[in-house]
Amino acid sequence: QVQLVESGGGLVQPGGSLRLSCAASGFTFSSYGMIWVRQAPGKGLEWVSDIDSDGGWTRYADSVKGRFTISRDNAKNMLYLQMNSLKPEDTAVYYCQLKTGRDDYWGQGTQVTVSS
């Protein structure tokens, strides 16, 4: 079965950096684009970034463009989100997401808190 396990979250000061990881299993990772979404306290899910199946195409929300970088390692079945210049408004639970066109899958999420 599909499993997505996020890690790498934590508490960081404004201006700091974190690298999130998502370990994928149970499907042919290299065949699918992948997505990062986030949910801030009291708010709905917000799309952050996505990447195509071979990593050659990426897209970012305006709120993170120039600060976040999505990448993947298909040999390791891993998805990453490098987050730089973090702001308090980036505080959220971050999820990696797989959309197959038939079903959607999320991991359990990893908490990112940006605070001084």
Short mmCIF file of N, CA, C and O in Angstrom, two decimals:
data_model
loop_
_atom_site.label_atom_id
_atom_site.label_comp_id
_atom_site.label_asym_id
_atom_site.label_seq_id
_atom_site.Cartn_x
_atom_site.Cartn_y
_atom_site.Cartn_z
N GLN A 1 0.83 -1.17 0.00
CA GLN A 1 0.00 0.00 0.00
C GLN A 1 0.89 1.25 0.00
O GLN A 1 2.03 1.22 0.44
N VAL A 2 0.32 2.35 -0.45
CA VAL A 2 1.07 3.60 -0.51
C VAL A 2 1.38 4.08 0.90
O VAL A 2 0.52 4.10 1.78
N GLN A 3 2.63 4.44 1.10
CA GLN A 3 3.05 5.05 2.35
C GLN A 3 3.89 6.28 2.05
O GLN A 3 4.80 6.22 1.22
N LEU A 4 3.57 7.36 2.73
CA LEU A 4 4.33 8.60 2.64
C LEU A 4 4.67 9.02 4.07
O LEU A 4 3.76 9.18 4.88
N VAL A 5 5.95 9.16 4.36
CA VAL A 5 6.38 9.48 5.71
C VAL A 5 7.26 10.73 5.67
O VAL A 5 8.38 10.70 5.17
N GLU A 6 6.72 11.82 6.22
CA GLU A 6 7.44 13.08 6.25
C GLU A 6 8.32 13.17 7.49
O GLU A 6 7.99 12.59 8.55
N SER A 7 9.40 13.92 7.37
CA SER A 7 10.29 14.16 8.51
C SER A 7 11.04 15.45 8.25
O SER A 7 11.01 16.00 7.15
N GLY A 8 11.72 15.93 9.30
CA GLY A 8 12.58 17.09 9.15
C GLY A 8 12.03 18.39 9.71
O GLY A 8 12.71 19.41 9.68
N GLY A 9 10.80 18.36 10.19
CA GLY A 9 10.23 19.56 10.76
C GLY A 9 10.86 19.90 12.10
O GLY A 9 11.67 19.14 12.64
N GLY A 10 10.46 21.05 12.63
CA GLY A 10 10.98 21.46 13.93
C GLY A 10 10.73 22.92 14.18
O GLY A 10 9.97 23.58 13.45
N LEU A 11 11.36 23.42 15.23
CA LEU A 11 11.27 24.83 15.61
C LEU A 11 12.50 25.56 15.07
O LEU A 11 13.63 25.12 15.31
N VAL A 12 12.27 26.64 14.38
CA VAL A 12 13.36 27.40 13.79
C VAL A 12 13.07 28.88 13.93
O VAL A 12 11.89 29.29 13.93
N GLN A 13 14.11 29.68 14.06
CA GLN A 13 13.93 31.12 14.17
C GLN A 13 13.65 31.72 12.79
O GLN A 13 14.05 31.16 11.77
N PRO A 14 12.98 32.86 12.76
CA PRO A 14 12.78 33.55 11.47
C PRO A 14 14.12 33.77 10.77
O PRO A 14 15.11 34.12 11.39
N GLY A 15 14.10 33.51 9.46
CA GLY A 15 15.33 33.61 8.68
C GLY A 15 16.10 32.32 8.58
O GLY A 15 17.05 32.21 7.79
N GLY A 16 15.70 31.33 9.37
CA GLY A 16 16.40 30.06 9.37
C GLY A 16 15.98 29.15 8.24
O GLY A 16 15.16 29.52 7.38
N SER A 17 16.54 27.94 8.27
CA SER A 17 16.29 26.97 7.21
C SER A 17 15.94 25.61 7.79
O SER A 17 16.37 25.27 8.90
N LEU A 18 15.19 24.87 7.02
CA LEU A 18 14.88 23.47 7.32
C LEU A 18 14.80 22.71 6.01
O LEU A 18 14.45 23.30 4.97
N ARG A 19 15.09 21.42 6.08
CA ARG A 19 14.92 20.56 4.92
C ARG A 19 13.96 19.45 5.30
O ARG A 19 14.26 18.63 6.18
N LEU A 20 12.82 19.43 4.64
CA LEU A 20 11.84 18.37 4.86
C LEU A 20 12.10 17.22 3.91
O LEU A 20 12.52 17.43 2.76
N SER A 21 11.81 16.02 4.39
CA SER A 21 11.94 14.83 3.57
C SER A 21 10.64 14.06 3.58
O SER A 21 9.87 14.12 4.55
N CYS A 22 10.40 13.34 2.52
CA CYS A 22 9.22 12.46 2.43
C CYS A 22 9.69 11.14 1.83
O CYS A 22 10.13 11.10 0.68
N ALA A 23 9.60 10.09 2.63
CA ALA A 23 9.97 8.75 2.16
C ALA A 23 8.73 8.07 1.59
O ALA A 23 7.72 7.95 2.28
N ALA A 24 8.82 7.65 0.34
CA ALA A 24 7.68 7.07 -0.34
C ALA A 24 7.88 5.58 -0.56
O ALA A 24 9.00 5.12 -0.84
N SER A 25 6.81 4.82 -0.44
CA SER A 25 6.86 3.39 -0.71
C SER A 25 5.48 2.90 -1.12
O SER A 25 4.48 3.59 -0.94
N GLY A 26 5.45 1.70 -1.71
CA GLY A 26 4.18 1.09 -2.08
C GLY A 26 3.68 1.46 -3.46
O GLY A 26 2.57 1.05 -3.84
N PHE A 27 4.46 2.22 -4.20
CA PHE A 27 4.09 2.57 -5.57
C PHE A 27 5.37 2.89 -6.34
O PHE A 27 6.44 3.03 -5.75
N THR A 28 5.24 3.00 -7.64
CA THR A 28 6.39 3.31 -8.48
C THR A 28 6.64 4.82 -8.44
O THR A 28 6.08 5.59 -9.22
N PHE A 29 7.50 5.21 -7.51
CA PHE A 29 7.72 6.63 -7.21
C PHE A 29 8.11 7.41 -8.46
O PHE A 29 7.61 8.52 -8.67
N SER A 30 8.96 6.84 -9.27
CA SER A 30 9.49 7.57 -10.42
C SER A 30 8.45 7.81 -11.52
O SER A 30 8.74 8.50 -12.50
N SER A 31 7.26 7.27 -11.35
CA SER A 31 6.21 7.44 -12.36
C SER A 31 5.25 8.58 -12.07
O SER A 31 4.40 8.89 -12.90
N TYR A 32 5.39 9.20 -10.90
CA TYR A 32 4.41 10.19 -10.47
C TYR A 32 5.03 11.51 -10.08
O TYR A 32 6.08 11.54 -9.42
N GLY A 33 4.33 12.60 -10.45
CA GLY A 33 4.65 13.87 -9.84
C GLY A 33 4.27 13.86 -8.38
O GLY A 33 3.45 13.02 -7.94
N MET A 34 4.89 14.72 -7.61
CA MET A 34 4.63 14.78 -6.17
C MET A 34 4.39 16.23 -5.76
O MET A 34 4.81 17.17 -6.45
N ILE A 35 3.74 16.37 -4.62
CA ILE A 35 3.27 17.67 -4.17
C ILE A 35 3.62 17.87 -2.71
O ILE A 35 3.58 16.90 -1.93
N TRP A 36 3.94 19.09 -2.33
CA TRP A 36 3.98 19.50 -0.93
C TRP A 36 2.81 20.44 -0.68
O TRP A 36 2.58 21.38 -1.46
N VAL A 37 2.08 20.20 0.40
CA VAL A 37 1.03 21.09 0.84
C VAL A 37 1.26 21.36 2.32
O VAL A 37 2.03 20.66 2.98
N ARG A 38 0.59 22.37 2.84
CA ARG A 38 0.73 22.69 4.26
C ARG A 38 -0.60 23.17 4.81
O ARG A 38 -1.48 23.60 4.07
N GLN A 39 -0.71 23.05 6.13
CA GLN A 39 -1.90 23.52 6.81
C GLN A 39 -1.49 24.29 8.04
O GLN A 39 -0.94 23.70 9.00
N ALA A 40 -1.74 25.58 8.01
CA ALA A 40 -1.45 26.44 9.15
C ALA A 40 -2.55 26.29 10.19
O ALA A 40 -3.68 25.88 9.86
N PRO A 41 -2.26 26.64 11.44
CA PRO A 41 -3.27 26.51 12.49
C PRO A 41 -4.56 27.24 12.14
O PRO A 41 -4.53 28.43 11.79
N GLY A 42 -5.67 26.54 12.20
CA GLY A 42 -6.96 27.15 11.96
C GLY A 42 -7.28 27.45 10.52
O GLY A 42 -8.29 28.10 10.21
N LYS A 43 -6.43 26.99 9.58
CA LYS A 43 -6.64 27.28 8.17
C LYS A 43 -6.74 25.99 7.37
O LYS A 43 -6.43 24.90 7.85
N GLY A 44 -7.14 26.11 6.11
CA GLY A 44 -7.25 24.96 5.24
C GLY A 44 -5.92 24.58 4.62
O GLY A 44 -4.90 25.22 4.85
N LEU A 45 -5.96 23.52 3.83
CA LEU A 45 -4.75 23.08 3.15
C LEU A 45 -4.34 24.10 2.09
O LEU A 45 -5.17 24.62 1.35
N GLU A 46 -3.05 24.34 2.01
CA GLU A 46 -2.48 25.28 1.04
C GLU A 46 -1.44 24.54 0.20
O GLU A 46 -0.51 23.95 0.75
N TRP A 47 -1.59 24.59 -1.10
CA TRP A 47 -0.59 24.02 -1.98
C TRP A 47 0.69 24.85 -1.88
O TRP A 47 0.66 26.08 -1.89
N VAL A 48 1.83 24.17 -1.79
CA VAL A 48 3.12 24.84 -1.65
C VAL A 48 3.95 24.69 -2.92
O VAL A 48 4.48 25.67 -3.45
N SER A 49 4.09 23.45 -3.39
CA SER A 49 4.98 23.21 -4.52
C SER A 49 4.69 21.85 -5.12
O SER A 49 4.19 20.96 -4.42
N ASP A 50 5.02 21.67 -6.40
CA ASP A 50 4.99 20.34 -6.96
C ASP A 50 6.12 20.14 -7.96
O ASP A 50 6.77 21.09 -8.38
N ILE A 51 6.35 18.89 -8.27
CA ILE A 51 7.47 18.49 -9.11
C ILE A 51 7.01 17.33 -9.98
O ILE A 51 6.22 16.49 -9.54
N ASP A 52 7.50 17.29 -11.22
CA ASP A 52 7.08 16.21 -12.10
C ASP A 52 7.86 14.93 -11.78
O ASP A 52 8.69 14.90 -10.88
N SER A 53 7.58 13.89 -12.52
CA SER A 53 8.07 12.56 -12.15
C SER A 53 9.58 12.43 -12.20
O SER A 53 10.15 11.66 -11.43
N ASP A 54 10.25 13.19 -13.07
CA ASP A 54 11.70 13.05 -13.16
C ASP A 54 12.44 14.25 -12.60
O ASP A 54 13.67 14.33 -12.67
N GLY A 55 11.70 15.18 -12.01
CA GLY A 55 12.32 16.34 -11.37
C GLY A 55 12.70 17.46 -12.31
O GLY A 55 13.31 18.44 -11.89
N GLY A 56 12.29 17.37 -13.55
CA GLY A 56 12.69 18.38 -14.51
C GLY A 56 11.81 19.61 -14.54
O GLY A 56 12.15 20.62 -15.16
N TRP A 57 10.70 19.55 -13.87
CA TRP A 57 9.72 20.66 -13.87
C TRP A 57 9.24 20.85 -12.45
O TRP A 57 8.86 19.88 -11.78
N THR A 58 9.25 22.08 -11.99
CA THR A 58 8.79 22.40 -10.65
C THR A 58 7.91 23.65 -10.69
O THR A 58 7.98 24.44 -11.64
N ARG A 59 7.13 23.80 -9.65
CA ARG A 59 6.24 24.95 -9.56
C ARG A 59 6.07 25.31 -8.09
O ARG A 59 6.08 24.42 -7.23
N TYR A 60 5.89 26.60 -7.81
CA TYR A 60 5.82 27.07 -6.42
C TYR A 60 4.68 28.07 -6.24
O TYR A 60 4.38 28.86 -7.13
N ALA A 61 4.12 28.04 -5.04
CA ALA A 61 3.19 29.09 -4.65
C ALA A 61 3.95 30.40 -4.55
O ALA A 61 5.13 30.43 -4.19
N ASP A 62 3.27 31.49 -4.85
CA ASP A 62 3.92 32.81 -4.78
C ASP A 62 4.48 33.08 -3.39
O ASP A 62 5.50 33.74 -3.24
N SER A 63 3.81 32.55 -2.37
CA SER A 63 4.21 32.82 -1.00
C SER A 63 5.57 32.20 -0.63
O SER A 63 6.19 32.62 0.34
N VAL A 64 6.03 31.22 -1.42
CA VAL A 64 7.29 30.55 -1.09
C VAL A 64 8.32 30.65 -2.21
O VAL A 64 9.47 30.24 -2.04
N LYS A 65 7.93 31.20 -3.33
CA LYS A 65 8.82 31.27 -4.49
C LYS A 65 10.08 32.05 -4.15
O LYS A 65 10.03 33.11 -3.52
N GLY A 66 11.22 31.49 -4.52
CA GLY A 66 12.51 32.11 -4.23
C GLY A 66 13.09 31.73 -2.89
O GLY A 66 14.25 32.01 -2.61
N ARG A 67 12.28 31.09 -2.04
CA ARG A 67 12.74 30.69 -0.71
C ARG A 67 12.77 29.17 -0.55
O ARG A 67 13.60 28.63 0.18
N PHE A 68 11.84 28.48 -1.18
CA PHE A 68 11.73 27.03 -1.06
C PHE A 68 12.18 26.37 -2.37
O PHE A 68 11.97 26.92 -3.45
N THR A 69 12.75 25.18 -2.24
CA THR A 69 13.14 24.40 -3.40
C THR A 69 12.69 22.95 -3.22
O THR A 69 13.04 22.30 -2.23
N ILE A 70 11.90 22.48 -4.17
CA ILE A 70 11.46 21.09 -4.16
C ILE A 70 12.42 20.27 -5.01
O ILE A 70 12.94 20.74 -6.02
N SER A 71 12.66 19.04 -4.57
CA SER A 71 13.53 18.15 -5.34
C SER A 71 13.16 16.71 -5.02
O SER A 71 12.38 16.46 -4.10
N ARG A 72 13.72 15.80 -5.76
CA ARG A 72 13.44 14.39 -5.53
C ARG A 72 14.64 13.55 -5.92
O ARG A 72 15.44 13.96 -6.76
N ASP A 73 14.71 12.37 -5.31
CA ASP A 73 15.74 11.39 -5.64
C ASP A 73 14.99 10.09 -5.96
O ASP A 73 14.58 9.37 -5.03
N ASN A 74 14.80 9.82 -7.22
CA ASN A 74 14.02 8.64 -7.59
C ASN A 74 14.73 7.33 -7.26
O ASN A 74 14.07 6.31 -7.07
N ALA A 75 16.05 7.37 -7.16
CA ALA A 75 16.78 6.15 -6.78
C ALA A 75 16.50 5.77 -5.33
O ALA A 75 16.58 4.60 -4.96
N LYS A 76 16.19 6.78 -4.51
CA LYS A 76 15.95 6.54 -3.09
C LYS A 76 14.47 6.65 -2.72
O LYS A 76 14.11 6.51 -1.56
N ASN A 77 13.61 6.92 -3.71
CA ASN A 77 12.18 7.13 -3.44
C ASN A 77 11.95 8.22 -2.39
O ASN A 77 11.16 8.05 -1.46
N MET A 78 12.65 9.33 -2.57
CA MET A 78 12.59 10.42 -1.61
C MET A 78 12.19 11.73 -2.28
O MET A 78 12.64 12.05 -3.39
N LEU A 79 11.37 12.48 -1.58
CA LEU A 79 10.98 13.83 -1.98
C LEU A 79 11.49 14.79 -0.92
O LEU A 79 11.46 14.46 0.28
N TYR A 80 11.93 15.97 -1.34
CA TYR A 80 12.49 16.94 -0.40
C TYR A 80 11.87 18.32 -0.60
O TYR A 80 11.36 18.65 -1.67
N LEU A 81 11.95 19.11 0.47
CA LEU A 81 11.59 20.52 0.39
C LEU A 81 12.61 21.29 1.21
O LEU A 81 12.60 21.19 2.45
N GLN A 82 13.49 21.99 0.53
CA GLN A 82 14.46 22.86 1.20
C GLN A 82 13.79 24.21 1.43
O GLN A 82 13.33 24.85 0.48
N MET A 83 13.73 24.62 2.68
CA MET A 83 13.05 25.86 3.05
C MET A 83 14.06 26.82 3.65
O MET A 83 14.64 26.53 4.71
N ASN A 84 14.27 27.92 2.99
CA ASN A 84 15.19 28.96 3.46
C ASN A 84 14.44 30.24 3.78
O ASN A 84 13.28 30.42 3.37
N SER A 85 15.10 31.13 4.49
CA SER A 85 14.50 32.44 4.84
C SER A 85 13.10 32.26 5.40
O SER A 85 12.15 32.95 4.99
N LEU A 86 12.97 31.36 6.33
CA LEU A 86 11.65 31.04 6.88
C LEU A 86 11.05 32.22 7.62
O LEU A 86 11.75 33.01 8.27
N LYS A 87 9.72 32.31 7.51
CA LYS A 87 8.96 33.40 8.13
C LYS A 87 7.94 32.79 9.10
O LYS A 87 7.53 31.63 8.93
N PRO A 88 7.49 33.57 10.07
CA PRO A 88 6.47 33.04 10.99
C PRO A 88 5.23 32.52 10.25
O PRO A 88 4.61 31.54 10.70
N GLU A 89 4.89 33.12 9.15
CA GLU A 89 3.71 32.67 8.40
C GLU A 89 3.92 31.34 7.68
O GLU A 89 2.98 30.80 7.09
N ASP A 90 5.14 30.82 7.71
CA ASP A 90 5.38 29.48 7.18
C ASP A 90 5.05 28.40 8.20
O ASP A 90 5.12 27.20 7.88
N THR A 91 4.72 28.80 9.42
CA THR A 91 4.36 27.84 10.45
C THR A 91 3.15 27.03 10.01
O THR A 91 2.10 27.60 9.68
N ALA A 92 3.29 25.71 10.00
CA ALA A 92 2.23 24.85 9.51
C ALA A 92 2.67 23.39 9.67
O ALA A 92 3.84 23.12 9.94
N VAL A 93 1.72 22.50 9.48
CA VAL A 93 2.05 21.10 9.27
C VAL A 93 2.22 20.90 7.77
O VAL A 93 1.35 21.28 6.99
N TYR A 94 3.34 20.31 7.41
CA TYR A 94 3.67 20.11 6.00
C TYR A 94 3.45 18.64 5.63
O TYR A 94 3.90 17.73 6.35
N TYR A 95 2.79 18.43 4.51
CA TYR A 95 2.47 17.09 4.04
C TYR A 95 3.00 16.89 2.61
O TYR A 95 2.88 17.81 1.79
N CYS A 96 3.50 15.71 2.33
CA CYS A 96 3.72 15.37 0.93
C CYS A 96 2.47 14.63 0.44
O CYS A 96 1.78 13.96 1.22
N GLN A 97 2.18 14.82 -0.82
CA GLN A 97 0.93 14.31 -1.37
C GLN A 97 1.19 13.64 -2.71
O GLN A 97 1.97 14.13 -3.53
N LEU A 98 0.51 12.51 -2.91
CA LEU A 98 0.53 11.80 -4.18
C LEU A 98 -0.88 11.83 -4.75
O LEU A 98 -1.84 11.47 -4.06
N LYS A 99 -0.98 12.27 -6.00
CA LYS A 99 -2.26 12.21 -6.69
C LYS A 99 -2.10 11.26 -7.87
O LYS A 99 -1.29 11.51 -8.76
N THR A 100 -2.87 10.19 -7.88
CA THR A 100 -2.73 9.21 -8.96
C THR A 100 -3.72 9.44 -10.08
O THR A 100 -3.66 8.79 -11.11
N GLY A 101 -4.66 10.36 -9.85
CA GLY A 101 -5.75 10.55 -10.80
C GLY A 101 -6.96 9.74 -10.42
O GLY A 101 -8.07 9.97 -10.88
N ARG A 102 -6.72 8.81 -9.54
CA ARG A 102 -7.81 7.97 -9.03
C ARG A 102 -7.97 8.18 -7.53
O ARG A 102 -9.09 8.21 -7.00
N ASP A 103 -6.84 8.27 -6.84
CA ASP A 103 -6.83 8.46 -5.40
C ASP A 103 -5.80 9.51 -5.02
O ASP A 103 -4.84 9.75 -5.75
N ASP A 104 -5.98 10.09 -3.84
CA ASP A 104 -5.03 11.01 -3.26
C ASP A 104 -4.50 10.40 -1.97
O ASP A 104 -5.25 9.80 -1.19
N TYR A 105 -3.20 10.60 -1.74
CA TYR A 105 -2.58 10.07 -0.53
C TYR A 105 -1.75 11.16 0.14
O TYR A 105 -1.12 11.98 -0.52
N TRP A 106 -1.76 11.14 1.47
CA TRP A 106 -0.95 12.06 2.27
C TRP A 106 -0.20 11.26 3.34
O TRP A 106 -0.66 10.19 3.75
N GLY A 107 0.89 11.85 3.81
CA GLY A 107 1.53 11.28 4.97
C GLY A 107 0.91 11.84 6.23
O GLY A 107 -0.12 12.49 6.20
N GLN A 108 1.60 11.60 7.35
CA GLN A 108 1.09 12.07 8.64
C GLN A 108 1.45 13.53 8.90
O GLN A 108 0.91 14.15 9.81
N GLY A 109 2.37 14.05 8.10
CA GLY A 109 2.76 15.44 8.23
C GLY A 109 3.92 15.64 9.19
O GLY A 109 4.21 14.80 10.04
N THR A 110 4.58 16.78 9.03
CA THR A 110 5.66 17.17 9.93
C THR A 110 5.46 18.64 10.29
O THR A 110 5.20 19.48 9.42
N GLN A 111 5.57 18.95 11.58
CA GLN A 111 5.29 20.30 12.06
C GLN A 111 6.50 21.20 11.86
O GLN A 111 7.62 20.85 12.26
N VAL A 112 6.25 22.34 11.28
CA VAL A 112 7.27 23.38 11.15
C VAL A 112 6.76 24.60 11.91
O VAL A 112 5.65 25.09 11.65
N THR A 113 7.56 25.05 12.86
CA THR A 113 7.22 26.23 13.65
C THR A 113 8.33 27.25 13.51
O THR A 113 9.49 26.95 13.81
N VAL A 114 7.96 28.43 13.03
CA VAL A 114 8.94 29.50 12.85
C VAL A 114 8.62 30.59 13.88
O VAL A 114 7.60 31.27 13.79
N SER A 115 9.50 30.70 14.85
CA SER A 115 9.25 31.63 15.95
C SER A 115 10.56 31.99 16.62
O SER A 115 11.47 31.17 16.70
N SER A 116 10.60 33.21 17.13
CA SER A 116 11.78 33.63 17.89
C SER A 116 11.55 33.39 19.38
O SER A 116 12.43 33.68 20.20
#
